[in-house]
């Protein structure tokens, strides 16, 4: 800046003036370049911040809607038994008793016929909505996929577990005659247990892909919490649907929410869970080992599961899905960086070494975050430095989360 502001020479000799102007132009050009570079950096920073803003806004929207859902009280399910007039109907609640209830003006009176199922407000018992009569995977939060896209190649590590599940689920579906020939009954169900984010759902989806089976996924906690008194019915309908769509694989995530061992407490919530578990056991006992419906359960808490679930003829194969070791982590890194443009200096083995104790979902996040760092610094490829920054950032988030949850526990 000092150079730019320099005074013009006193003497007005042509040579001096020429030198002075030349120097000044060079200085101004340099300064111009500097400012352009600063501008470019600020632009890229701005772009990065905008992307982050969009991400956080999306996350905020998701959390807000989750809070809304958690705040809204659960609805009671009932069946219309009689229509009194346009405003009043008699409904039998799923818990047993019959009530004369009012209907909302928003509900088309033509829909309210005897036999129709509806949801009722837990306190006023007014009819809130009419449920469709057919199986509706949306209503029950049931996920139904014709044949998922995941393959065994998308799973890092877990080689022995893949072999076990191939024997227990894939072979009985694809080559049932092998079991007949030898004269043994194939397992009906397989239980996958291990820490979160280690690939249990991924494995179940890959088997469904390999066997061209329908994949029906339900979450244990949702079965008993979403619609009071409906858990047992949902389990029955889930199995009926699976038989209709066979070959199919039923995947029950968080099975501990319905299958924890029973104690003597008899709150209505406990009774609901018990009824649901009883129905699950009855359904499992009621179908053929050699049939083309298989059940895969998943849990993070095998220690609290009711032994009844683990008896022969139910979940008779138990497979541990542990946190990945070094080779597992390396192979997961290879899978998740497959589509990424990696720089020559990238050393995935180093990344795998530095992420001890992390699960597959964490490693996927490291790859995403490294990609974000590369975009931010306008690299054409993702460098080792980007991976290091991503590990630092995620370890930090992980620790923060840890601190938050322990504070949460302290204040709870
Ligand atoms: N072994 C793995 N190989 C490749 N990717 C993995 C692996 N484990 C986890 N992931 C990644 O993490 C994501 C989440 O994993 P997944 O849902 O299968 O975990 P989970 O064990 O079912 O977790 P939870 O117990 O929380 O339901 C997967 O979609 C995948 O992208």
CSV table of C-alpha atoms and ligand atoms in Angstrom, one decimal:
chain,number,residue,atom,x,y,z
A,1,UNK,CA,0.0,0.0,0.0
A,2,UNK,CA,2.9,2.3,0.9
A,3,UNK,CA,4.3,1.9,-2.7
A,4,UNK,CA,0.9,2.7,-4.3
A,5,UNK,CA,0.6,5.8,-2.3
A,6,UNK,CA,4.1,7.0,-3.1
A,7,UNK,CA,4.3,10.7,-4.2
A,8,UNK,CA,5.1,11.5,-7.8
A,9,UNK,CA,8.8,12.6,-8.2
A,10,UNK,CA,9.5,16.3,-7.9
A,11,UNK,CA,11.6,16.4,-11.0
A,12,UNK,CA,9.5,16.1,-14.0
A,13,UNK,CA,12.1,14.3,-16.1
A,14,UNK,CA,10.5,12.0,-18.6
A,15,UNK,CA,12.6,8.9,-17.5
A,16,UNK,CA,11.7,9.3,-13.8
A,17,UNK,CA,8.0,9.8,-14.5
A,18,UNK,CA,8.0,6.7,-16.8
A,19,UNK,CA,9.7,4.6,-14.0
A,20,UNK,CA,7.3,5.9,-11.4
A,21,UNK,CA,4.2,5.1,-13.5
A,22,UNK,CA,5.5,1.7,-14.4
A,23,UNK,CA,6.1,0.8,-10.7
A,24,UNK,CA,2.7,2.2,-9.8
A,25,UNK,CA,0.9,0.1,-12.5
A,26,UNK,CA,2.7,-3.1,-11.3
A,27,UNK,CA,1.8,-2.4,-7.7
A,28,UNK,CA,-1.8,-1.8,-8.6
A,29,UNK,CA,-1.9,-5.0,-10.7
A,30,UNK,CA,-0.5,-7.0,-7.8
A,31,UNK,CA,-3.0,-5.5,-5.5
A,32,UNK,CA,-5.7,-6.2,-7.9
A,33,UNK,CA,-4.6,-9.9,-8.1
A,34,UNK,CA,-4.5,-10.1,-4.3
A,35,UNK,CA,-8.0,-8.7,-4.0
A,36,UNK,CA,-9.3,-11.0,-6.7
A,37,UNK,CA,-7.9,-14.0,-4.8
A,38,UNK,CA,-9.4,-12.7,-1.5
A,39,UNK,CA,-12.7,-12.3,-3.3
A,40,UNK,CA,-12.5,-15.9,-4.7
A,41,UNK,CA,-11.8,-17.3,-1.3
A,42,UNK,CA,-14.6,-15.4,0.2
A,43,UNK,CA,-17.0,-16.5,-2.5
A,44,UNK,CA,-16.1,-20.1,-1.9
A,45,UNK,CA,-16.4,-19.6,1.8
A,46,UNK,CA,-19.9,-18.1,1.2
A,47,UNK,CA,-20.9,-21.1,-1.0
A,48,UNK,CA,-19.7,-23.5,1.7
A,49,UNK,CA,-21.6,-21.6,4.4
A,50,UNK,CA,-24.7,-21.5,2.2
A,51,UNK,CA,-24.5,-25.3,1.7
A,52,UNK,CA,-24.1,-25.8,5.5
A,53,UNK,CA,-27.0,-23.5,6.1
A,54,UNK,CA,-29.2,-25.5,3.8
A,55,UNK,CA,-28.1,-28.7,5.6
A,56,UNK,CA,-28.8,-27.3,9.0
A,57,UNK,CA,-32.1,-26.0,7.9
A,58,UNK,CA,-33.1,-29.4,6.6
A,59,UNK,CA,-31.9,-31.0,9.8
A,60,UNK,CA,-33.9,-28.4,11.8
A,61,UNK,CA,-37.1,-29.1,9.8
A,62,UNK,CA,-36.6,-32.9,10.4
A,63,UNK,CA,-36.1,-32.4,14.1
A,64,UNK,CA,-39.1,-30.0,14.4
A,65,UNK,CA,-41.3,-32.5,12.7
A,66,UNK,CA,-40.0,-35.3,15.0
A,67,UNK,CA,-40.8,-33.1,18.0
A,68,UNK,CA,-44.3,-32.5,16.6
A,69,UNK,CA,-44.8,-36.2,16.2
A,70,UNK,CA,-43.5,-36.9,19.7
A,71,UNK,CA,-45.8,-34.2,21.2
A,72,UNK,CA,-48.9,-35.5,19.4
A,73,UNK,CA,-50.7,-38.0,21.7
A,74,UNK,CA,-51.1,-41.5,20.3
A,75,UNK,CA,-54.4,-42.4,18.9
A,76,UNK,CA,-56.7,-45.2,19.9
A,77,UNK,CA,-58.0,-47.5,17.2
A,78,UNK,CA,-61.6,-48.5,17.1
A,79,UNK,CA,-64.1,-50.1,14.8
A,80,UNK,CA,-67.5,-48.6,14.0
A,81,UNK,CA,-70.3,-50.9,15.1
A,82,UNK,CA,-73.3,-48.7,14.5
A,83,UNK,CA,-74.2,-45.3,13.0
A,84,UNK,CA,-76.7,-43.4,15.1
A,85,UNK,CA,-76.9,-40.2,12.9
A,86,UNK,CA,-74.7,-37.9,10.9
A,87,UNK,CA,-72.8,-36.7,14.1
A,88,UNK,CA,-72.7,-39.8,16.3
A,89,UNK,CA,-71.6,-43.4,15.9
A,90,UNK,CA,-71.0,-46.3,18.2
A,91,UNK,CA,-67.4,-47.5,18.2
A,92,UNK,CA,-65.8,-50.5,19.8
A,93,UNK,CA,-62.3,-49.5,20.9
A,94,UNK,CA,-59.5,-52.0,20.5
A,95,UNK,CA,-59.3,-52.3,24.2
A,96,UNK,CA,-62.8,-53.8,24.3
A,97,UNK,CA,-65.6,-51.4,25.5
A,98,UNK,CA,-68.1,-49.7,23.2
A,99,UNK,CA,-68.6,-45.9,23.1
A,100,UNK,CA,-71.1,-43.5,21.6
A,101,UNK,CA,-68.8,-40.9,20.0
A,102,UNK,CA,-69.0,-37.7,18.0
A,103,UNK,CA,-67.5,-37.4,14.6
A,104,UNK,CA,-65.7,-34.5,13.2
A,105,UNK,CA,-67.3,-32.4,10.4
A,106,UNK,CA,-64.1,-33.0,8.4
A,107,UNK,CA,-65.0,-36.7,8.0
A,108,UNK,CA,-67.2,-37.7,5.2
A,109,UNK,CA,-70.2,-39.4,6.8
A,110,UNK,CA,-70.4,-41.8,3.9
A,111,UNK,CA,-67.1,-43.3,5.0
A,112,UNK,CA,-68.4,-44.2,8.5
A,113,UNK,CA,-70.1,-47.5,8.0
A,114,UNK,CA,-70.2,-50.5,10.4
A,115,UNK,CA,-67.0,-52.5,10.2
A,116,UNK,CA,-64.8,-49.5,9.2
A,117,UNK,CA,-61.7,-48.9,11.4
A,118,UNK,CA,-61.0,-45.4,12.7
A,119,UNK,CA,-58.7,-43.5,15.0
A,120,UNK,CA,-60.0,-41.9,18.1
A,121,UNK,CA,-58.6,-39.1,20.3
A,122,UNK,CA,-57.3,-40.7,23.5
A,123,UNK,CA,-59.2,-38.3,25.8
A,124,UNK,CA,-62.4,-37.2,24.1
A,125,UNK,CA,-62.7,-40.4,22.0
A,126,UNK,CA,-63.9,-38.2,19.1
A,127,UNK,CA,-63.2,-39.8,15.7
A,128,UNK,CA,-60.1,-38.2,14.2
A,129,UNK,CA,-59.7,-40.2,11.0
A,130,UNK,CA,-60.9,-43.2,9.1
A,131,UNK,CA,-58.4,-45.9,8.3
A,132,UNK,CA,-58.2,-47.7,5.0
A,133,UNK,CA,-59.5,-51.3,5.2
A,134,UNK,CA,-56.7,-52.8,3.1
A,135,UNK,CA,-53.2,-53.4,4.2
A,136,UNK,CA,-51.5,-50.1,4.1
A,137,UNK,CA,-47.8,-50.1,4.7
A,138,UNK,CA,-47.9,-46.3,5.0
A,139,UNK,CA,-50.4,-46.4,7.9
A,140,UNK,CA,-48.4,-48.9,9.9
A,141,UNK,CA,-45.0,-47.4,9.2
A,142,UNK,CA,-44.2,-50.7,7.5
A,143,UNK,CA,-41.6,-50.5,4.8
A,144,UNK,CA,-42.2,-52.8,1.9
A,145,UNK,CA,-39.5,-53.0,-0.9
A,146,UNK,CA,-39.9,-55.3,-3.8
A,147,UNK,CA,-36.2,-56.2,-3.9
A,148,UNK,CA,-33.7,-53.9,-2.2
A,149,UNK,CA,-30.7,-52.7,-4.2
A,150,UNK,CA,-28.0,-53.6,-1.6
A,151,UNK,CA,-25.6,-56.4,-2.5
A,152,UNK,CA,-23.2,-58.4,-0.4
A,153,UNK,CA,-20.4,-56.4,-2.1
A,154,UNK,CA,-21.8,-53.2,-0.4
A,155,UNK,CA,-20.9,-54.7,3.0
A,156,UNK,CA,-17.5,-54.1,4.4
A,157,UNK,CA,-16.0,-56.8,6.6
A,158,UNK,CA,-18.6,-59.2,8.1
A,159,UNK,CA,-17.4,-62.1,5.8
A,160,UNK,CA,-18.2,-64.9,8.3
A,161,UNK,CA,-21.5,-63.3,9.1
A,162,UNK,CA,-22.4,-63.1,5.4
A,163,UNK,CA,-21.7,-66.9,5.1
A,164,UNK,CA,-23.8,-67.6,8.1
A,165,UNK,CA,-26.8,-65.7,6.8
A,166,UNK,CA,-26.4,-67.2,3.4
A,167,UNK,CA,-26.7,-70.7,5.0
A,168,UNK,CA,-29.6,-69.7,7.3
A,169,UNK,CA,-31.7,-67.5,5.0
A,170,UNK,CA,-30.5,-67.6,1.4
A,171,UNK,CA,-30.1,-71.3,0.9
A,172,UNK,CA,-33.5,-72.3,2.4
A,173,UNK,CA,-35.1,-69.8,0.0
A,174,UNK,CA,-33.1,-70.6,-3.1
A,175,UNK,CA,-32.3,-74.3,-2.7
A,176,UNK,CA,-34.9,-75.8,-0.3
A,177,UNK,CA,-34.3,-79.3,-1.8
A,178,UNK,CA,-30.9,-79.4,-0.2
A,179,UNK,CA,-32.5,-79.4,3.3
A,180,UNK,CA,-35.1,-81.9,2.2
A,181,UNK,CA,-32.4,-84.2,0.8
A,182,UNK,CA,-30.5,-84.2,4.1
A,183,UNK,CA,-33.6,-84.3,6.2
A,184,UNK,CA,-33.1,-81.2,8.4
A,185,UNK,CA,-35.4,-78.3,9.0
A,186,UNK,CA,-33.8,-74.9,8.0
A,187,UNK,CA,-33.9,-72.1,10.5
A,188,UNK,CA,-37.0,-70.0,10.6
A,189,UNK,CA,-35.5,-66.9,11.9
A,190,UNK,CA,-32.1,-65.3,12.4
A,191,UNK,CA,-31.3,-62.8,15.0
A,192,UNK,CA,-28.6,-60.2,14.3
A,193,UNK,CA,-27.2,-58.4,17.3
A,194,UNK,CA,-24.5,-55.8,17.9
A,195,UNK,CA,-23.9,-52.1,18.3
A,196,UNK,CA,-25.8,-49.5,16.2
A,197,UNK,CA,-24.6,-48.6,12.7
A,198,UNK,CA,-22.7,-51.8,12.1
A,199,UNK,CA,-24.6,-53.0,9.1
A,200,UNK,CA,-27.5,-55.2,10.4
A,201,UNK,CA,-30.1,-53.6,8.2
A,202,UNK,CA,-27.7,-53.6,5.3
A,203,UNK,CA,-27.1,-57.3,5.7
A,204,UNK,CA,-30.8,-58.1,5.8
A,205,UNK,CA,-31.5,-56.0,2.7
A,206,UNK,CA,-28.6,-57.7,0.8
A,207,UNK,CA,-30.1,-61.1,1.5
A,208,UNK,CA,-33.5,-59.9,0.2
A,209,UNK,CA,-31.8,-58.6,-2.9
A,210,UNK,CA,-29.8,-61.9,-3.4
A,211,UNK,CA,-33.0,-64.0,-3.1
A,212,UNK,CA,-35.2,-61.7,-5.0
A,213,UNK,CA,-37.5,-61.6,-2.0
A,214,UNK,CA,-39.8,-58.8,-0.9
A,215,UNK,CA,-38.4,-57.0,2.1
A,216,UNK,CA,-40.8,-56.0,4.8
A,217,UNK,CA,-39.3,-53.9,7.6
A,218,UNK,CA,-41.0,-52.9,10.8
A,219,UNK,CA,-39.5,-51.2,13.9
A,220,UNK,CA,-40.4,-52.9,17.2
A,221,UNK,CA,-40.9,-49.7,19.2
A,222,UNK,CA,-43.2,-48.3,16.5
A,223,UNK,CA,-45.3,-51.5,16.6
A,224,UNK,CA,-46.3,-50.9,20.2
A,225,UNK,CA,-46.2,-47.1,20.4
A,226,UNK,CA,-47.9,-45.9,17.3
A,227,UNK,CA,-51.4,-47.2,17.7
A,228,UNK,CA,-52.4,-48.2,21.1
A,229,UNK,CA,-53.8,-51.7,21.3
A,230,UNK,CA,-52.8,-52.5,17.7
A,231,UNK,CA,-49.4,-54.2,18.1
A,232,UNK,CA,-50.7,-57.8,18.0
A,233,UNK,CA,-53.0,-57.0,15.1
A,234,UNK,CA,-50.1,-55.4,13.2
A,235,UNK,CA,-47.9,-58.5,13.8
A,236,UNK,CA,-50.7,-60.7,12.4
A,237,UNK,CA,-51.2,-58.5,9.4
A,238,UNK,CA,-47.4,-58.3,8.8
A,239,UNK,CA,-47.1,-62.1,8.6
A,240,UNK,CA,-50.2,-62.3,6.4
A,241,UNK,CA,-48.8,-59.8,4.0
A,242,UNK,CA,-45.4,-61.6,4.0
A,243,UNK,CA,-47.1,-64.8,3.0
A,244,UNK,CA,-49.1,-63.1,0.3
A,245,UNK,CA,-45.9,-61.5,-1.1
A,246,UNK,CA,-43.6,-64.6,-0.6
A,247,UNK,CA,-40.8,-65.2,-1.1
A,248,UNK,CA,-40.3,-62.5,1.5
A,249,UNK,CA,-38.1,-61.5,4.4
A,250,UNK,CA,-39.6,-59.9,7.5
A,251,UNK,CA,-37.1,-57.6,9.1
A,252,UNK,CA,-38.0,-56.6,12.7
A,253,UNK,CA,-35.6,-53.8,13.8
A,254,UNK,CA,-35.3,-53.0,17.6
A,255,UNK,CA,-36.9,-56.3,18.4
A,256,UNK,CA,-36.0,-55.7,22.1
A,257,UNK,CA,-38.9,-53.2,22.2
A,258,UNK,CA,-41.4,-56.0,22.0
A,259,UNK,CA,-39.2,-58.9,23.1
A,260,UNK,CA,-37.6,-57.8,26.4
A,261,UNK,CA,-38.0,-60.3,29.2
A,262,UNK,CA,-41.2,-59.9,31.1
A,263,UNK,CA,-41.3,-58.8,34.7
A,264,UNK,CA,-44.3,-58.6,37.0
A,265,UNK,CA,-45.2,-55.0,36.3
A,266,UNK,CA,-48.6,-54.7,34.7
A,267,UNK,CA,-49.0,-51.3,33.3
A,268,UNK,CA,-51.2,-51.1,30.3
A,269,UNK,CA,-48.0,-50.4,28.2
A,270,UNK,CA,-46.5,-53.6,29.5
A,271,UNK,CA,-49.6,-55.6,28.7
A,272,UNK,CA,-49.6,-54.1,25.2
A,273,UNK,CA,-46.0,-55.2,24.7
A,274,UNK,CA,-46.7,-58.7,26.0
A,275,UNK,CA,-49.7,-59.2,23.7
A,276,UNK,CA,-47.5,-58.1,20.8
A,277,UNK,CA,-44.8,-60.5,21.8
A,278,UNK,CA,-47.2,-63.4,22.2
A,279,UNK,CA,-48.6,-62.8,18.8
A,280,UNK,CA,-45.1,-62.7,17.3
A,281,UNK,CA,-44.3,-66.1,19.0
A,282,UNK,CA,-47.6,-67.6,17.8
A,283,UNK,CA,-46.9,-66.4,14.2
A,284,UNK,CA,-43.4,-67.8,14.3
A,285,UNK,CA,-44.6,-71.2,15.7
A,286,UNK,CA,-47.5,-71.3,13.1
A,287,UNK,CA,-45.5,-71.2,9.9
A,288,UNK,CA,-43.5,-73.8,8.1
A,289,UNK,CA,-39.7,-74.0,8.4
A,290,UNK,CA,-39.6,-74.9,4.7
A,291,UNK,CA,-41.8,-72.0,3.7
A,292,UNK,CA,-40.6,-69.1,1.7
A,293,UNK,CA,-41.0,-66.5,4.4
A,294,UNK,CA,-37.9,-65.9,6.7
A,295,UNK,CA,-37.6,-63.6,9.6
A,296,UNK,CA,-34.6,-61.5,10.6
A,297,UNK,CA,-34.6,-59.7,13.9
A,298,UNK,CA,-32.1,-57.1,14.9
A,299,UNK,CA,-31.2,-55.7,18.3
A,300,UNK,CA,-28.5,-53.7,20.1
A,301,UNK,CA,-29.7,-55.3,23.4
A,302,UNK,CA,-29.6,-59.1,23.2
A,303,UNK,CA,-29.0,-59.1,27.0
A,304,UNK,CA,-32.6,-58.0,27.7
A,305,UNK,CA,-34.3,-60.4,25.2
A,306,UNK,CA,-36.9,-62.9,26.4
A,307,UNK,CA,-35.4,-66.4,26.1
A,308,UNK,CA,-38.7,-67.5,24.6
A,309,UNK,CA,-37.7,-65.7,21.4
A,310,UNK,CA,-34.5,-67.7,21.1
A,311,UNK,CA,-36.0,-71.2,21.5
A,312,UNK,CA,-35.5,-73.6,18.6
A,313,UNK,CA,-38.1,-73.0,15.9
A,314,UNK,CA,-38.0,-69.3,16.5
A,315,UNK,CA,-34.8,-67.2,16.2
A,316,UNK,CA,-32.7,-70.3,16.1
A,317,UNK,CA,-29.6,-68.7,14.6
A,318,UNK,CA,-27.9,-65.9,16.4
A,319,UNK,CA,-25.3,-63.9,14.6
A,320,UNK,CA,-23.2,-61.2,16.2
A,321,UNK,CA,-22.5,-58.1,14.1
A,322,UNK,CA,-19.5,-56.5,15.9
A,323,UNK,CA,-17.8,-53.1,15.4
A,324,UNK,CA,-15.5,-53.4,12.4
A,325,UNK,CA,-11.8,-54.3,13.1
A,326,UNK,CA,-9.0,-52.7,11.1
A,327,UNK,CA,-9.6,-54.8,8.0
A,328,UNK,CA,-13.4,-54.3,8.2
A,329,UNK,CA,-12.9,-50.5,8.5
A,330,UNK,CA,-10.5,-50.5,5.5
A,331,UNK,CA,-13.0,-52.5,3.4
A,332,UNK,CA,-15.8,-50.2,4.4
A,333,UNK,CA,-13.7,-47.2,3.4
A,334,UNK,CA,-13.0,-48.8,0.0
A,335,UNK,CA,-16.8,-49.3,-0.5
A,336,UNK,CA,-17.8,-45.8,0.5
A,337,UNK,CA,-15.0,-44.1,-1.5
A,338,UNK,CA,-15.7,-46.1,-4.6
A,339,UNK,CA,-17.5,-43.4,-6.4
A,340,UNK,CA,-15.2,-40.6,-5.1
A,341,UNK,CA,-12.4,-38.9,-7.0
A,342,UNK,CA,-9.5,-39.6,-4.7
A,343,UNK,CA,-6.1,-37.9,-4.8
A,344,UNK,CA,-2.9,-39.9,-5.3
A,345,UNK,CA,-1.8,-39.3,-1.7
A,346,UNK,CA,-4.9,-40.8,-0.1
A,347,UNK,CA,-4.0,-43.6,2.3
A,348,UNK,CA,-7.2,-45.3,3.4
A,349,UNK,CA,-5.3,-47.7,5.6
A,350,UNK,CA,-4.2,-44.7,7.7
A,351,UNK,CA,-7.8,-43.5,7.9
A,352,UNK,CA,-8.8,-47.0,9.0
A,353,UNK,CA,-6.1,-47.0,11.7
A,354,UNK,CA,-7.3,-43.6,13.0
A,355,UNK,CA,-10.9,-44.6,13.3
A,356,UNK,CA,-10.7,-47.4,15.8
A,357,UNK,CA,-14.0,-47.9,17.6
A,358,UNK,CA,-16.1,-46.2,14.9
A,359,UNK,CA,-18.9,-48.1,13.1
A,360,UNK,CA,-19.8,-48.4,9.4
A,361,UNK,CA,-22.2,-45.5,9.6
A,362,UNK,CA,-19.4,-43.2,11.1
A,363,UNK,CA,-17.0,-44.2,8.3
A,364,UNK,CA,-19.6,-43.3,5.7
A,365,UNK,CA,-19.9,-39.9,7.4
A,366,UNK,CA,-16.1,-39.5,7.3
A,367,UNK,CA,-16.2,-40.0,3.5
A,368,UNK,CA,-19.0,-37.5,3.1
A,369,UNK,CA,-17.4,-35.0,5.3
A,370,UNK,CA,-14.0,-35.4,3.5
A,371,UNK,CA,-15.9,-34.8,0.2
A,372,UNK,CA,-17.4,-31.6,1.7
A,373,UNK,CA,-13.9,-30.3,2.7
A,374,UNK,CA,-12.7,-31.0,-0.8
A,375,UNK,CA,-15.6,-29.0,-2.3
A,376,UNK,CA,-14.9,-26.2,0.2
A,377,UNK,CA,-11.3,-25.8,-0.8
A,378,UNK,CA,-12.2,-26.2,-4.5
A,379,UNK,CA,-10.0,-29.3,-5.0
A,380,UNK,CA,-10.7,-31.5,-8.0
A,381,UNK,CA,-9.9,-34.6,-5.9
A,382,UNK,CA,-10.3,-35.5,-2.3
A,383,UNK,CA,-6.9,-35.4,-0.5
A,384,UNK,CA,-5.6,-37.2,2.6
A,385,UNK,CA,-5.8,-33.8,4.4
A,386,UNK,CA,-9.5,-33.7,3.7
A,387,UNK,CA,-9.9,-37.1,5.3
A,388,UNK,CA,-7.9,-36.0,8.4
A,389,UNK,CA,-10.0,-32.9,8.8
A,390,UNK,CA,-13.2,-35.0,8.5
A,391,UNK,CA,-12.0,-37.4,11.2
A,392,UNK,CA,-11.1,-34.5,13.5
A,393,UNK,CA,-14.5,-32.9,12.9
A,394,UNK,CA,-16.5,-36.0,13.4
A,395,UNK,CA,-14.5,-37.1,16.5
A,396,UNK,CA,-15.2,-33.6,17.9
A,397,UNK,CA,-18.9,-34.0,17.1
A,398,UNK,CA,-18.9,-37.5,18.6
A,399,UNK,CA,-17.3,-36.1,21.8
A,400,UNK,CA,-19.7,-33.2,21.9
A,401,UNK,CA,-22.6,-35.7,21.6
A,402,UNK,CA,-21.1,-37.7,24.4
A,403,UNK,CA,-20.9,-34.6,26.6
A,404,UNK,CA,-24.4,-33.6,25.8
A,405,UNK,CA,-25.8,-37.1,26.5
A,406,UNK,CA,-24.0,-37.3,29.8
A,407,UNK,CA,-25.3,-33.9,30.8
A,408,UNK,CA,-28.7,-35.1,29.7
A,409,UNK,CA,-28.3,-38.1,32.0
A,410,UNK,CA,-27.1,-35.9,34.9
A,411,UNK,CA,-30.2,-33.6,34.6
A,412,UNK,CA,-32.7,-36.3,33.9
B,1,LIG,N1,-20.3,-53.1,7.3
B,1,LIG,C1,-20.7,-52.0,6.6
B,1,LIG,N2,-20.2,-51.9,5.3
B,1,LIG,C2,-20.6,-50.8,4.6
B,1,LIG,N3,-21.4,-49.8,5.1
B,1,LIG,C3,-21.8,-49.9,6.3
B,1,LIG,C4,-21.5,-51.0,7.2
B,1,LIG,N4,-22.1,-50.8,8.4
B,1,LIG,C5,-22.8,-49.7,8.3
B,1,LIG,N5,-22.6,-49.1,7.1
B,1,LIG,C6,-23.2,-47.9,6.6
B,1,LIG,O1,-24.0,-47.3,7.7
B,1,LIG,C7,-25.4,-47.2,7.3
B,1,LIG,C8,-26.2,-47.6,8.5
B,1,LIG,O2,-26.0,-49.0,8.8
B,1,LIG,P1,-27.2,-50.0,9.2
B,1,LIG,O3,-28.5,-49.3,9.2
B,1,LIG,O4,-27.1,-51.2,8.4
B,1,LIG,O5,-26.8,-50.3,10.7
B,1,LIG,P2,-27.6,-51.1,11.8
B,1,LIG,O6,-26.6,-52.0,12.4
B,1,LIG,O7,-28.8,-51.7,11.2
B,1,LIG,O8,-27.9,-49.9,12.8
B,1,LIG,P3,-29.1,-49.8,13.9
B,1,LIG,O9,-28.8,-50.9,15.0
B,1,LIG,O10,-28.9,-48.4,14.4
B,1,LIG,O11,-30.4,-50.0,13.2
B,1,LIG,C9,-25.5,-48.2,6.1
B,1,LIG,O12,-26.6,-47.7,5.3
B,1,LIG,C10,-24.2,-48.1,5.5
B,1,LIG,O13,-24.1,-47.0,4.6
